Short mmCIF file of C-alpha atoms in Angstrom, two decimals:
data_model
loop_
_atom_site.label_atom_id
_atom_site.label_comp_id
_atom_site.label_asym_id
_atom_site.label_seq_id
_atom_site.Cartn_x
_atom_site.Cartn_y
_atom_site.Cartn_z
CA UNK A 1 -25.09 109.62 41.99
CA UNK A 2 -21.47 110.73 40.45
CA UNK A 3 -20.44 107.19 40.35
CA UNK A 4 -17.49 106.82 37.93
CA UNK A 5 -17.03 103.36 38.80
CA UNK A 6 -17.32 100.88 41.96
CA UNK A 7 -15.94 98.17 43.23
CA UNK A 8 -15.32 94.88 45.34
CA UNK A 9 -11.86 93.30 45.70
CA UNK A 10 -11.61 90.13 47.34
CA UNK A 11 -8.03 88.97 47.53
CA UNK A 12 -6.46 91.29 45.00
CA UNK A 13 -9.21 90.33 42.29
CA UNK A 14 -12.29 92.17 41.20
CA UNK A 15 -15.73 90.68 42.15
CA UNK A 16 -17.32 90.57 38.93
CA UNK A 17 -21.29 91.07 39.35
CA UNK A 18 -23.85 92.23 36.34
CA UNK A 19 -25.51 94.79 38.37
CA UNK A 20 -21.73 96.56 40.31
CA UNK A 21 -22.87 99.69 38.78
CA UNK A 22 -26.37 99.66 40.66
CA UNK A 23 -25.03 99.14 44.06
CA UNK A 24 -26.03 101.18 47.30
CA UNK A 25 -22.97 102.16 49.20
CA UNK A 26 -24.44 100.23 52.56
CA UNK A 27 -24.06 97.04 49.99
CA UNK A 28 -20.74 98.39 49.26
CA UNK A 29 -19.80 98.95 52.96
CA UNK A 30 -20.74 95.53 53.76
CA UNK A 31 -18.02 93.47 51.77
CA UNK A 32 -15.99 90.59 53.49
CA UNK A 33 -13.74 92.63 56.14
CA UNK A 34 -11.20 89.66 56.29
CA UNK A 35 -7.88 92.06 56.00
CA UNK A 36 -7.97 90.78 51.92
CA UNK A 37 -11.13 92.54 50.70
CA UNK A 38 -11.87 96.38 50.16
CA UNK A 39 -14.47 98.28 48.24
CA UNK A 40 -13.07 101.37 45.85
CA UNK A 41 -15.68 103.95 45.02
CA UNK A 42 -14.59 106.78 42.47
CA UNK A 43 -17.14 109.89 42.61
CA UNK A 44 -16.56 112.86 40.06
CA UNK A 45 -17.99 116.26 41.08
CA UNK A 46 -20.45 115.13 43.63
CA UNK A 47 -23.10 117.73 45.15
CA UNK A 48 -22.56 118.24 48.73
CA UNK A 49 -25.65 116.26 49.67
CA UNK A 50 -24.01 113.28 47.75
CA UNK A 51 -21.09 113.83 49.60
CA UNK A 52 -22.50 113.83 53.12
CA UNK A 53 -24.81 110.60 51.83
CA UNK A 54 -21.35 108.62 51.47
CA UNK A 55 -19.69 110.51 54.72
CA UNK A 56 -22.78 109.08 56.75
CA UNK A 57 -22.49 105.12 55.49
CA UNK A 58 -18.28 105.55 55.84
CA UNK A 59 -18.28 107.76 59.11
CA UNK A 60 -16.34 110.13 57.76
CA UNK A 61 -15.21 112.71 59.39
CA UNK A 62 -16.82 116.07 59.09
CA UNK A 63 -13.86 118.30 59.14
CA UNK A 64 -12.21 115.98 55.65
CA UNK A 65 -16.21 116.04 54.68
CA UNK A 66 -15.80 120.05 54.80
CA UNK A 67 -12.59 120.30 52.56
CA UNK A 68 -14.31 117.92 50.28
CA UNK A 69 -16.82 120.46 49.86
CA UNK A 70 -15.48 123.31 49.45
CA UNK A 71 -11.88 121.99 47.63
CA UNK A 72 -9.29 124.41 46.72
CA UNK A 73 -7.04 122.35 49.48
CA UNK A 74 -3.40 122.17 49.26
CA UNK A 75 -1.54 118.97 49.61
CA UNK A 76 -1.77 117.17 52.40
CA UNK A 77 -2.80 113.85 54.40
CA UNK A 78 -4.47 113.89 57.55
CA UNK A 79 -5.56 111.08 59.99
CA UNK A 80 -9.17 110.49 61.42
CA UNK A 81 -8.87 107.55 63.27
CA UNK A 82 -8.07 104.34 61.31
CA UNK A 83 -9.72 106.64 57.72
CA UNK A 84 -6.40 108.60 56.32
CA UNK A 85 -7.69 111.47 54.11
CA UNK A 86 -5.55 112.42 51.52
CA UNK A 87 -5.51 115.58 49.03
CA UNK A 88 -3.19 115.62 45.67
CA UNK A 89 -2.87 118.16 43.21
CA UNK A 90 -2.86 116.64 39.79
CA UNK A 91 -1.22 119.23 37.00
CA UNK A 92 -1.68 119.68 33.34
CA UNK A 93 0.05 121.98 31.06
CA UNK A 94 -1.75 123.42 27.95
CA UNK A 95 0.90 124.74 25.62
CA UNK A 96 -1.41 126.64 23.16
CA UNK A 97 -2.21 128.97 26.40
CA UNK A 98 1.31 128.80 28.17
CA UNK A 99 -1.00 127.85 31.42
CA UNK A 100 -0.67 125.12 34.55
CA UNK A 101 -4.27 123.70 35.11
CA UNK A 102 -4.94 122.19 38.61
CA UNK A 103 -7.10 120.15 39.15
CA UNK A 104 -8.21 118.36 42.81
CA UNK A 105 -8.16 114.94 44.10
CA UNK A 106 -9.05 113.70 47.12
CA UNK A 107 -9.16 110.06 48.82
CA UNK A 108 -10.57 108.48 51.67
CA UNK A 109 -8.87 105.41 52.76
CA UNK A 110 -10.30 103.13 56.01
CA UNK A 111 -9.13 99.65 56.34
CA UNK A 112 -11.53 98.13 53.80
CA UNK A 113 -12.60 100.72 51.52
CA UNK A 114 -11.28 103.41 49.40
CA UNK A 115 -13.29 106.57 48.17
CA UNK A 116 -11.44 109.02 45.26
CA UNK A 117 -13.62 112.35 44.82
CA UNK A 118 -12.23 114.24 41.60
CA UNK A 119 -13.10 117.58 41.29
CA UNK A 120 -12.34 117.85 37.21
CA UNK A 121 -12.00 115.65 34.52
CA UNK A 122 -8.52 115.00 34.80
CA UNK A 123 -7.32 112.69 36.00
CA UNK A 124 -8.90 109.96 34.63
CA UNK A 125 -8.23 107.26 37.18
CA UNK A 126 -9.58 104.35 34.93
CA UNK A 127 -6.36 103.51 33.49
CA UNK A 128 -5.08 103.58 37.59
CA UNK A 129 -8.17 100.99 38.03
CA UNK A 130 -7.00 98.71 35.03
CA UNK A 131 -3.81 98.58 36.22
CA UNK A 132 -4.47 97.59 39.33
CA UNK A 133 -6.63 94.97 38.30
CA UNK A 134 -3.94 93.33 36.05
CA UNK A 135 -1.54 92.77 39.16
CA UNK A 136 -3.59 91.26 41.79
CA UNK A 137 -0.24 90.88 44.45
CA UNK A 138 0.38 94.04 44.31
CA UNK A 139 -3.90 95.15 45.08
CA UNK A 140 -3.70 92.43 47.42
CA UNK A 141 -2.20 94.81 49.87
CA UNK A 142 -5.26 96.70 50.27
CA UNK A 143 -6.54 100.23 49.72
CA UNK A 144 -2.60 101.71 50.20
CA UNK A 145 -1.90 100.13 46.56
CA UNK A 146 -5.19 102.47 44.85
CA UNK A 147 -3.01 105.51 46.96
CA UNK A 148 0.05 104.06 45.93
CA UNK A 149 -1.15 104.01 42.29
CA UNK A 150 -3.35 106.97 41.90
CA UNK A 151 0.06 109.00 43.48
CA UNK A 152 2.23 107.19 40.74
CA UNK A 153 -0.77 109.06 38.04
CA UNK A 154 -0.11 112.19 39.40
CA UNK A 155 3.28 112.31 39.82
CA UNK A 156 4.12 111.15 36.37
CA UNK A 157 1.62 113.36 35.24
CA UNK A 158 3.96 116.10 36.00
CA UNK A 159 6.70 115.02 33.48
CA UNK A 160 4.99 116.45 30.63
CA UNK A 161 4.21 119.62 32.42
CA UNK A 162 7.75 119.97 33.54
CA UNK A 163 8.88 119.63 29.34
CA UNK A 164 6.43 121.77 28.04
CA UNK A 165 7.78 124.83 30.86
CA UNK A 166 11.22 123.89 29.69
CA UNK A 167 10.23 124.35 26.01
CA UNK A 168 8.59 127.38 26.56
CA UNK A 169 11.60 128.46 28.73
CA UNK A 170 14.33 127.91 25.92
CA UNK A 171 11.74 129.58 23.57
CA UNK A 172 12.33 132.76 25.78
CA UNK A 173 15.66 132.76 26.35
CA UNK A 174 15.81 132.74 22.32
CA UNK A 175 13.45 135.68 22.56
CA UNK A 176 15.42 137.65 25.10
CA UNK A 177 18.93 137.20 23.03
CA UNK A 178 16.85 138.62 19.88
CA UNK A 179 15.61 141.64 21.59
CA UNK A 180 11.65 140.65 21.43
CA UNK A 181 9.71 143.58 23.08
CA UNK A 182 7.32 141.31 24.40
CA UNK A 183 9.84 138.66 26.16
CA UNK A 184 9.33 140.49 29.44
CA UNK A 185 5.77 139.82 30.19
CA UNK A 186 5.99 136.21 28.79
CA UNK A 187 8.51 135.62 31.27
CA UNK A 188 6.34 137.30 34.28
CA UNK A 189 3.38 135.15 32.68
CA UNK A 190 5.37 132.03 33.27
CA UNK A 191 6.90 132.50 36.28
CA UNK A 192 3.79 132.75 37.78
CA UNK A 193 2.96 129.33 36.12
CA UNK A 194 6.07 127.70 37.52
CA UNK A 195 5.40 129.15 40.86
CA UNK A 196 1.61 127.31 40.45
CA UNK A 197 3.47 124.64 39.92
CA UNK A 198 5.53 124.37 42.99
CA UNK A 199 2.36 124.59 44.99
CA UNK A 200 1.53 121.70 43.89
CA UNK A 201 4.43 119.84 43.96
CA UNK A 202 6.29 120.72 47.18
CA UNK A 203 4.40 118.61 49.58
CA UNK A 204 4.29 115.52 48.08
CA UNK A 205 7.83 114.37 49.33
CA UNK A 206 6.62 115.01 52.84
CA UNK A 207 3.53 112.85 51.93
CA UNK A 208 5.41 109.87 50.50
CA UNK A 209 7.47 110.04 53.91
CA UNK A 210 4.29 109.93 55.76
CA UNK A 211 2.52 107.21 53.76
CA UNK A 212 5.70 105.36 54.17
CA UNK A 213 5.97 105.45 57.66
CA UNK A 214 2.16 104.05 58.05
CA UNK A 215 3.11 101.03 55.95
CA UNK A 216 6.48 100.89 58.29
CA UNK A 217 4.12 100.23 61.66
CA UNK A 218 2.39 97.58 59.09
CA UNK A 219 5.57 95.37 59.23
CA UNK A 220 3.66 93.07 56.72
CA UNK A 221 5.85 91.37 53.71
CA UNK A 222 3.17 92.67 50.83
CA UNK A 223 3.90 96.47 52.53
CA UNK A 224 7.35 96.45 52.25
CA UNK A 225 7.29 96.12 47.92
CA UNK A 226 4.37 98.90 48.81
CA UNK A 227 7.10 101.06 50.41
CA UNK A 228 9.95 100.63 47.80
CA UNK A 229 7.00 101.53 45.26
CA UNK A 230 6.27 104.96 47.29
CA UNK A 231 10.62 105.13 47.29
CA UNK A 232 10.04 105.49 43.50
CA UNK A 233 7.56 107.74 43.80
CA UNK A 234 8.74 110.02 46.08
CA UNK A 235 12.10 109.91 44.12
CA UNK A 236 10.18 111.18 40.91
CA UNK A 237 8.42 114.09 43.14
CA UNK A 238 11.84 115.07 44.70
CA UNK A 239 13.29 115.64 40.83
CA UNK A 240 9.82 117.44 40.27
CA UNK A 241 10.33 119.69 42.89
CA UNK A 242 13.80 120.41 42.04
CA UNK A 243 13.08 120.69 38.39
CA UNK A 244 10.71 123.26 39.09
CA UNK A 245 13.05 125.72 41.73
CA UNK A 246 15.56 125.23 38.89
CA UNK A 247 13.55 126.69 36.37
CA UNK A 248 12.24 129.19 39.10
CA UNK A 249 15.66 130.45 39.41
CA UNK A 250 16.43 130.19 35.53
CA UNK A 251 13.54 132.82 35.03
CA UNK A 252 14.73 135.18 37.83
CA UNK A 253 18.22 134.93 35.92
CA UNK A 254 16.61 135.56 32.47
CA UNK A 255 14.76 138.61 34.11
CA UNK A 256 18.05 140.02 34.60
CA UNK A 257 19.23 139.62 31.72
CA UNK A 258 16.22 140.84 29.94
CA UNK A 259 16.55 143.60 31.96
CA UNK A 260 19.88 144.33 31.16
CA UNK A 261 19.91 144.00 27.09
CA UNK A 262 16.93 146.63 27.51
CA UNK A 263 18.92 149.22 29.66
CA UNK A 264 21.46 148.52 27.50
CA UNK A 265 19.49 149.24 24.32
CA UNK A 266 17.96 152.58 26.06
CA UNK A 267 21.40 153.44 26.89
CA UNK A 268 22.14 153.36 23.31
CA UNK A 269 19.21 154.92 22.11
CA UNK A 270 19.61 157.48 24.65
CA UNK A 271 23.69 158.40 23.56
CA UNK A 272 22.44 158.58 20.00
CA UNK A 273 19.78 161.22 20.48
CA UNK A 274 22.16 162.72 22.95
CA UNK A 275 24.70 162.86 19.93
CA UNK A 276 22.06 164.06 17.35
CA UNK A 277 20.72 166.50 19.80
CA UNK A 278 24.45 168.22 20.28
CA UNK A 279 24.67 168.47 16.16
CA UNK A 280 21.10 169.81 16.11
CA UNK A 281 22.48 172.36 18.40
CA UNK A 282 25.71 173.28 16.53
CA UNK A 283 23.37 173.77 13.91
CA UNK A 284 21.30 176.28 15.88
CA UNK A 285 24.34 177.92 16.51
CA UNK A 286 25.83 178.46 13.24
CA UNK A 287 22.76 179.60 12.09
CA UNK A 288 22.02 181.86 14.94
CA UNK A 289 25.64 183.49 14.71
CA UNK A 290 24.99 184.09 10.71
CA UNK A 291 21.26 185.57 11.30
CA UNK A 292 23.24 187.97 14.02
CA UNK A 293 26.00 189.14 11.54
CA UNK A 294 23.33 189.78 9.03
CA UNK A 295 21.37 191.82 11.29
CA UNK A 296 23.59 194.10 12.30
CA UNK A 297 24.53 195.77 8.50
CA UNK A 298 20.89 195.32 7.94
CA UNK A 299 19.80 197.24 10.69
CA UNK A 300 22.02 200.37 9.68
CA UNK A 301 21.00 200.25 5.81
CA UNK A 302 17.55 200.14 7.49
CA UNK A 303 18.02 203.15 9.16
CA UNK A 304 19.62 205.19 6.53
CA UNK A 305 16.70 203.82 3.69
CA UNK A 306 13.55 205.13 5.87
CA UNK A 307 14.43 208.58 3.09
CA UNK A 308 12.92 211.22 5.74
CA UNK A 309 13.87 214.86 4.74
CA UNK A 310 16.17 216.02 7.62
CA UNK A 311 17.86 213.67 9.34
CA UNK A 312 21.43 213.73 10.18
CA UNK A 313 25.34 212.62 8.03
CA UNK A 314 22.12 212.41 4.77
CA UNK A 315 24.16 214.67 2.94
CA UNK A 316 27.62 214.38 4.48
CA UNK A 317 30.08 213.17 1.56
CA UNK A 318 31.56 210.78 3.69
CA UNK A 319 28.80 208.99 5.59
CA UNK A 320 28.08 206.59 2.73
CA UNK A 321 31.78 205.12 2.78
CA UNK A 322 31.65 205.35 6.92
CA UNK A 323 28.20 203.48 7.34
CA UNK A 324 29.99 200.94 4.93
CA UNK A 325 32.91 200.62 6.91
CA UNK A 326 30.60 200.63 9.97
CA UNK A 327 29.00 197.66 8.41
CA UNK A 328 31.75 195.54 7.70
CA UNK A 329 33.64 196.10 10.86
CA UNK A 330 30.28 195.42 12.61
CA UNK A 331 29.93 192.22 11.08
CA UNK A 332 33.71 190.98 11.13
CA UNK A 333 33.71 191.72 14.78
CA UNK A 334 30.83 189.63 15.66
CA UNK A 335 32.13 187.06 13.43
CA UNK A 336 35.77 186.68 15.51
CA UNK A 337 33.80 186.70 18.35
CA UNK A 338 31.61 183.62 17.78
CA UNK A 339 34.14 181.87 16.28
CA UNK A 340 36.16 182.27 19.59
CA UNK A 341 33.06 181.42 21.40
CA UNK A 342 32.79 177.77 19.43
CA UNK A 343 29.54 178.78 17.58
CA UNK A 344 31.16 179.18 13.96
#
């Protein structure tokens, strides 16, 4: 079995035995059920038929047995009778990738026995159990102070996440201000992360309320330092929450902005070949106007050098000076006229 770890509490302390580990769950299920005892079992990517074994000795229900299966739930808590099942979200951030991992963990809670079913790695919930186990008053309460607990993990989980996406978000605004081609799909890349992120986070406020009110109907003295604890908590999710819409709407803004340098750079890109185009064609101009000029005294002399034997003003004293003058008023008059026309 995907037994991380199991345990007996008896009045907020740990019932120490050689063979814990070795434990059925029916010898589990049968610990004192005085109000002051609970057993905690903590599976890690149990099979479905190891699933349905513990479902059958906690009478679990089969629709929370279902969503334990097949995972991929959202946040929420629901309520089976006296069992409350319970699904967080627990976040990490790898940096090197720019990427929100989510991971899945869900808990069973009755009124003398707490099952956690991870669905990764992370969290590791040992460190949860150890401190626990070094403040008996507070495990005293019961199996709402391993919810209480594993829910403090989570949420304070999400303070590094939340620094690394405001790094990464200062490292694009940088980028954006610099004119980095490639600032534009980092910041679609992590906007998607952030909006991951929010997933995650956005119900857990809700929950604390919830688990809250439970304790409330409790009216016991233990409960009420349980509730101010799940205050804490739920204050720390609230910032979470509103940390992450802030830096929802800080990449929306930086969009626009982005968006903006880069029309404004293709706007100036555009003018200048706009501008290089018009002297390109002045230059057409000018040359065209010059080839035309040319032409025209060319074409005569061509005429008058093709040396056939009878052809007409070839041996007229004046038609040399004439197709001269021809020439020359040919060409100044199609000179004035593209200078008048702007092409000269």
């Amino acid at each position: 079995m995907p037994v991380v770890d199991n345990a007996i509490y008896i009045d907020g302390r740990r019932e120490v035995q050689p063979d814990s580990m070795d434990r059925t769950f029916s010898e589990l299920r049968a610990c004192p059920g005085d109000g002051h005892s609970f057993c905690w079992i903590g599976l890690l990517r149990p099979d479905p038929d190891e699933i349905h074994a513990v479902a059958q000795e906690f009478n679990l229900h089969r629709l929370a047995v279902e969503d334990t299966i097949t995972a991929h739930q959202r946040p929420k808590v629901e309520r089976y009778d006296d069992i409350l099942f319970v699904v967080l979200r627990p976040v990490r951030y790898v940096d090197s990738a720019e990427a929100i991992e989510i991971g899945e963990l869900h808990l069973f809670l009755g009124p003398d026995f707490v099952i956690t079913v991870r669905h990764a790695e992370e969290p590791d919930l040992r460190p949860v159990r150890q401190r626990l186990e070094q403040d008996p008053n507070l495990l005293r309460t019961g199996p709402f102070a391993v919810l209480y607990a594993v829910f403090d993990k989570v949420v304070d989980d999400y303070g590094p996440v939340l620094d690394g996406l405001q790094t990464d978000i200062d490292q694009i605004e940088e980028q954006v201000f610099d004119g980095d081609p490639t600032a534009s799909k980092r910041i679609y890349h992590l906007t998607r992360e952030v909006i991951t992120f929010q997933r995650a986070v956005e119900p857990l406020p809700l929950l604390c309320s919830e688990f809250r009110d439970h304790l409330k109907a409790q009216a016991g003295e233990s409960d009420l330092e349980l509730r101010r604890a799940l205050r804490d908590v739920a204050d720390h999710s609230t910032r979470a929450v509103e940390r992450a819409q802030n830096f929802r709407e800080l990449l929306v803004d930086v969009m626009a902005v982005n968006a903006a340098l880069v029309a404004q750079k293709q706007s100036a890109e555009l003018t200048a070949l706009t501008e290089a185009s018009y002297g390109q064609s002045g230059q057409v101009k000018r040359i065209s106007s010059w080839a035309a000029i040319l032409f025209a005294p060319s074409l005569i002399a061509t005429i008058y050098g093709m040396n056939f034997t009878h052809m007409p003003q070839l041996h007229w004293i004046l038609g040399y000076p004439l197709a001269l003058l021809v020439m020359v008023l040919l060409a100044f008059g199609l000179y004035t006229l593209f200078k008048r026309s702007g092409w000269m």
